[in-house]
Coordinates of C-alpha atoms in Angstrom, one line a residue:
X1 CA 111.4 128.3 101.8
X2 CA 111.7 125.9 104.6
X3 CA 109.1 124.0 106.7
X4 CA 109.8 123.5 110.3
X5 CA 107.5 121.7 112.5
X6 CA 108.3 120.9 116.3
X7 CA 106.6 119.1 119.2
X8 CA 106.7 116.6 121.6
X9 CA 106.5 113.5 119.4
X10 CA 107.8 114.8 115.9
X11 CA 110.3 117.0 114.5
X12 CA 109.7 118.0 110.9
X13 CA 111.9 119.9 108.5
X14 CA 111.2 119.9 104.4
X15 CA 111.7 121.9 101.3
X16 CA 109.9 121.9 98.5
X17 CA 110.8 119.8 95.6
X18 CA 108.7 121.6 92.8
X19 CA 108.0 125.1 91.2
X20 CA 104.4 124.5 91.5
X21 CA 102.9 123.4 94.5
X22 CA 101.6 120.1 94.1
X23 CA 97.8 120.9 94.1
X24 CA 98.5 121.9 91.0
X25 CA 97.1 119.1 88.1
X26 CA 98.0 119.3 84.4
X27 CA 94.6 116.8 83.7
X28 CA 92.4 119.2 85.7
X29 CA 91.0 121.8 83.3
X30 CA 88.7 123.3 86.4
X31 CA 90.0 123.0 90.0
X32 CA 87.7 122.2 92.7
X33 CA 88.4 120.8 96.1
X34 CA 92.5 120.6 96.4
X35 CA 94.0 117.9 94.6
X36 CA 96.5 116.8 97.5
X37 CA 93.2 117.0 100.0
X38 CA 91.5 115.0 97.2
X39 CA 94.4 112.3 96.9
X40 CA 94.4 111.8 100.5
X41 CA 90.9 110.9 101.3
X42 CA 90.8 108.2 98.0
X43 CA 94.1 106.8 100.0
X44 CA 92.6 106.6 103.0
X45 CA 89.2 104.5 101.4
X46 CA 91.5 101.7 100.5
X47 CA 90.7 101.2 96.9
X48 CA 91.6 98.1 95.4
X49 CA 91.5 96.2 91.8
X50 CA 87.7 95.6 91.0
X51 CA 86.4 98.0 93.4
X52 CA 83.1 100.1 93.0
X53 CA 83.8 103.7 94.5
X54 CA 81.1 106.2 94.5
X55 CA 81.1 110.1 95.3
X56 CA 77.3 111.1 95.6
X57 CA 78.3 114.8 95.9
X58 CA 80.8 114.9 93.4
X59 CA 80.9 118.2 91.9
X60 CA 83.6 119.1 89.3
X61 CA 84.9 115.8 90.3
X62 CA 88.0 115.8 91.6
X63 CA 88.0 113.2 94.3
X64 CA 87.7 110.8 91.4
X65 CA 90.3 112.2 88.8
X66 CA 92.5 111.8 91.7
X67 CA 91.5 108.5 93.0
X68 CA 91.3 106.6 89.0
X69 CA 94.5 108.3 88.3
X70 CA 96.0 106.4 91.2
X71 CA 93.7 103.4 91.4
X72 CA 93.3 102.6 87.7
X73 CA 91.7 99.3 88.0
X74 CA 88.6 100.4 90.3
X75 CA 85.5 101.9 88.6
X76 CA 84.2 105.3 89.3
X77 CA 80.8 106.8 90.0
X78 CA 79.7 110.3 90.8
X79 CA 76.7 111.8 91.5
X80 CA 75.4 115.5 92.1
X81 CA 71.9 117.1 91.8
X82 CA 73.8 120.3 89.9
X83 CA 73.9 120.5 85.9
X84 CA 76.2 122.8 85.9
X85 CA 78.5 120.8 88.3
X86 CA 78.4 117.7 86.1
X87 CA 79.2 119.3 82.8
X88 CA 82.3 120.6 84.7
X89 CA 83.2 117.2 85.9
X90 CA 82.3 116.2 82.7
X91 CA 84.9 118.3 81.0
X92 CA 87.2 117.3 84.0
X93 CA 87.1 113.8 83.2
X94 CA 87.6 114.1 79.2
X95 CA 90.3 116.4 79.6
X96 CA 91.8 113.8 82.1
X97 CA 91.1 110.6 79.4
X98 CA 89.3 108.5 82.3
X99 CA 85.9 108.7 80.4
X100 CA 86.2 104.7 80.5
X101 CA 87.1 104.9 84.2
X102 CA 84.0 107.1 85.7
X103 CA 80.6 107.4 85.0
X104 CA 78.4 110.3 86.0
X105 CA 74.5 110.5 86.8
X106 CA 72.3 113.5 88.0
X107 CA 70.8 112.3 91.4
X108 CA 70.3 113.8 95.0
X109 CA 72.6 112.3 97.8
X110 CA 69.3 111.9 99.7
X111 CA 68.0 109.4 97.3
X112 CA 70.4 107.8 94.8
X113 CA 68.7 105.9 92.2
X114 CA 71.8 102.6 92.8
X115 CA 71.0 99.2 94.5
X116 CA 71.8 98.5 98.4
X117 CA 75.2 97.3 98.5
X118 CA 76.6 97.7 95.9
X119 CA 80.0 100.2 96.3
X120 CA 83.2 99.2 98.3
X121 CA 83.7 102.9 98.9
X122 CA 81.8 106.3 99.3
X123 CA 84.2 109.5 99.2
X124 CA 82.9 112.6 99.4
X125 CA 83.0 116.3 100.6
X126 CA 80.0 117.4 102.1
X127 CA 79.6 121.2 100.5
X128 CA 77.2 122.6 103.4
X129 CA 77.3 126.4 102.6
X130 CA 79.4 129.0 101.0
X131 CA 83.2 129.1 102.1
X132 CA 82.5 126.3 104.8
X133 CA 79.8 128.3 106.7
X134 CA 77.1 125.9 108.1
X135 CA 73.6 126.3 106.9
X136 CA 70.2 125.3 107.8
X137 CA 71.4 122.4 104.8
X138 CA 72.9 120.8 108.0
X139 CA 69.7 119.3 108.8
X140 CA 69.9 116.6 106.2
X141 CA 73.3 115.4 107.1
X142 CA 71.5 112.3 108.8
X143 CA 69.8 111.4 105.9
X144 CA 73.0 111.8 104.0
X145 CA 74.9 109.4 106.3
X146 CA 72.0 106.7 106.0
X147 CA 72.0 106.9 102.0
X148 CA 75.7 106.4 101.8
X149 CA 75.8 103.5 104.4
X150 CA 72.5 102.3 102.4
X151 CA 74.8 102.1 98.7
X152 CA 78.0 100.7 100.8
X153 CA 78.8 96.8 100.9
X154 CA 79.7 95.5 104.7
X155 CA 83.1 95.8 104.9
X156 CA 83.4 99.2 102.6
X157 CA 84.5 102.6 103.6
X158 CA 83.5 106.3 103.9
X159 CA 85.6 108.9 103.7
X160 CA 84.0 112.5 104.4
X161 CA 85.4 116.2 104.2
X162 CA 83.8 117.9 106.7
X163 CA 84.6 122.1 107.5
X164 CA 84.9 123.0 111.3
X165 CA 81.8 123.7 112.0
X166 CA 80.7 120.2 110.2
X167 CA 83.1 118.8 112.3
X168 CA 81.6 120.0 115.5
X169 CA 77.9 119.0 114.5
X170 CA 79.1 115.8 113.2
X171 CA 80.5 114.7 116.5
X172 CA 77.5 116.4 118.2
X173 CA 75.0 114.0 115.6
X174 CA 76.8 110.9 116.8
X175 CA 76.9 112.0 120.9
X176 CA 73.0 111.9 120.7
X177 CA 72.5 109.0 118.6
X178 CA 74.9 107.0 120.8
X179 CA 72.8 108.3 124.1
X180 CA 70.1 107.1 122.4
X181 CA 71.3 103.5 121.1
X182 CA 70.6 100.6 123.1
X183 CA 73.7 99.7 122.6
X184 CA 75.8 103.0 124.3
X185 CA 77.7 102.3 126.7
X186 CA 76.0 103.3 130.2
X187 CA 79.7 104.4 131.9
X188 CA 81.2 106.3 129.0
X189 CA 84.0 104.4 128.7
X190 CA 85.5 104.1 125.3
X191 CA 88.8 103.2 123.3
X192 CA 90.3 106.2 121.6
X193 CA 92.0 106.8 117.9
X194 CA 95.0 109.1 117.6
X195 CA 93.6 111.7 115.1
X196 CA 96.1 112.2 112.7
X197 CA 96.8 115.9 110.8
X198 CA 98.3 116.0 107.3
X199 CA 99.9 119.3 106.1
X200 CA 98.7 119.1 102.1
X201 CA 98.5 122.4 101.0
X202 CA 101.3 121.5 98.3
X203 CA 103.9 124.1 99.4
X204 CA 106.5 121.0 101.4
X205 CA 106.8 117.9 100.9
X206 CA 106.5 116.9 103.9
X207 CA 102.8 115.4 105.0
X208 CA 103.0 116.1 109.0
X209 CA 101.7 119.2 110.0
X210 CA 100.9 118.2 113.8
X211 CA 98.9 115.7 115.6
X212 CA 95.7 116.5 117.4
X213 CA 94.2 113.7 120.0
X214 CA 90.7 113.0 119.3
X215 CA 88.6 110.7 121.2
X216 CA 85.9 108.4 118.8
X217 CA 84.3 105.3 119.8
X218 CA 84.9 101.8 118.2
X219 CA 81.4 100.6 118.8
X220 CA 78.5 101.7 116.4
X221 CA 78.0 105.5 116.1
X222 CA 74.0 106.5 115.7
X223 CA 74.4 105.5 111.8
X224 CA 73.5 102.1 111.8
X225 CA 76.4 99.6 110.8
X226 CA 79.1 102.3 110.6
X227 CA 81.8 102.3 112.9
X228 CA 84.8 105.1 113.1
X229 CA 88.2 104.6 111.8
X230 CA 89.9 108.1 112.5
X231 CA 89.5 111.7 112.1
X232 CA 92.5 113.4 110.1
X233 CA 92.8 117.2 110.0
X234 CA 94.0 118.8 107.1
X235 CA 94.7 122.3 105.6
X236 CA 92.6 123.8 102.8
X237 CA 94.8 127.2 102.7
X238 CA 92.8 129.4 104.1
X239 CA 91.3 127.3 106.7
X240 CA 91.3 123.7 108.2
X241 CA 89.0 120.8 107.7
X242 CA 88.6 117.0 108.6
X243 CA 88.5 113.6 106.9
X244 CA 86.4 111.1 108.8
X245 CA 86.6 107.8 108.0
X246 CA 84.2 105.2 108.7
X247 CA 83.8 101.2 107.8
X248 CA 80.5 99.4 107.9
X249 CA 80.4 96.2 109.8
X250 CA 76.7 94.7 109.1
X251 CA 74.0 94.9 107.0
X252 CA 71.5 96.9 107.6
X253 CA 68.5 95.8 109.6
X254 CA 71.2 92.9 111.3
X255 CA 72.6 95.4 114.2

């Protein structure tokens, strides 16, 4: 089998190196979101030595396998409102041998009970719906956005998975908010980031699938302190999603 991507910018060939595709984890007993998508986003957070990174929807907890198995010397958090969910992230995590590495707590991402401040990172993928379809959940994302800002230390990160549709409503959230802002800009200009897409469904070894031109502002969005970093499209298998990335640049309340 043999990968092939063209375009204008890039030319991409690869082969794949292993039997199994690399999704595939030995220290996962239950798969949830894709390893390799999981992988990427804790790379993109920029986790370093000492570093408090939290996943308020963490699931079976994968985002954080991936993330201490790579960044050993951060500590871990998750969060999720489903029993069910933890004891499988639970099991993850023993199975793994990171049960010094990641600590997990039954809470609602709309009202986690952790201090202001107090992570470097958030990660997490925002499970809106079965099979990626929005629902009337969609409302909350708002609140969501503030809670996670609220926990996350100027200068962290946020990394998000969001599904197409998110996608859309998540740049239609932050449109209005910045129309609303005082601090919009009245002639629309704006600088742009290249939105980079990453091909890790595990079956190449390449990473470049194709590049897709997004345009995000580098002033506030309507979340407060959080400003964007980039949008990175990736590939689920089935269907295609996006990793936003934000970094908060003031306390709250100091805008």
């Amino acid at each position: 089998q043999i990968f092939i991507h063209l375009n204008d910018v890039h030319s991409v060939v690869g082969i794949p190196l292993f039997r199994l595709p690399l999704a595939n984890r030995e220290y996962i007993k239950t798969a949830g979101l894709r390893s390799t998508v999981a992988w990427a986003m804790a790379s993109l957070a920029e986790i370093s030595a000492g570093a408090f990174v939290l996943d308020p929807m963490c699931g079976l907890g994968t985002i954080l396998l991936e993330a201490a198995k790579e960044w050993p010397e951060a500590c871990y958090w998750g969060a999720d409102i489903s029993d069910s969910q933890l004891e499988g992230a639970d099991v993850n995590i023993r199975t793994a041998g990171l049960m010094d590495k990641i600590e997990l707590l039954k809470a609602s991402v709309k009202a986690l009970p952790l201090p202001s401040e107090s992570f470097d990172a958030v990660i997490s993928d925002i499970p809106f719906g079965k099979k990626f379809k929005v629902t009337k959940d969609i409302e909350l994302l708002p609140d969501i956005l503030q809670e996670m800002e609220r926990v996350l230390r100027v200068g962290g990160t946020v990394v998000l998975l969001l599904s197409q549709d998110l996608h859309k409503r998540m740049d239609g959230i932050a449109k209005c908010a910045d129309n609303d802002s005082p601090n919009a800009i009245s002639d629309g200009t704006s600088e742009t980031t290249a939105a980079k897409a990453l091909n890790v469904d595990g079956s190449s070894s390449s990473l470049v699938h194709d590049v897709e031109k997004s345009s995000l502002s580098t002033r506030q969005t309507g979340f407060g302190s959080l400003v964007p970093g980039g949008v990175y499209g990736v590939s689920l298998g089935k269907t295609d999603a996006f990793i936003y990335k934000y970094r908060k640049i003031s306390a709250a309340g100091s805008q």
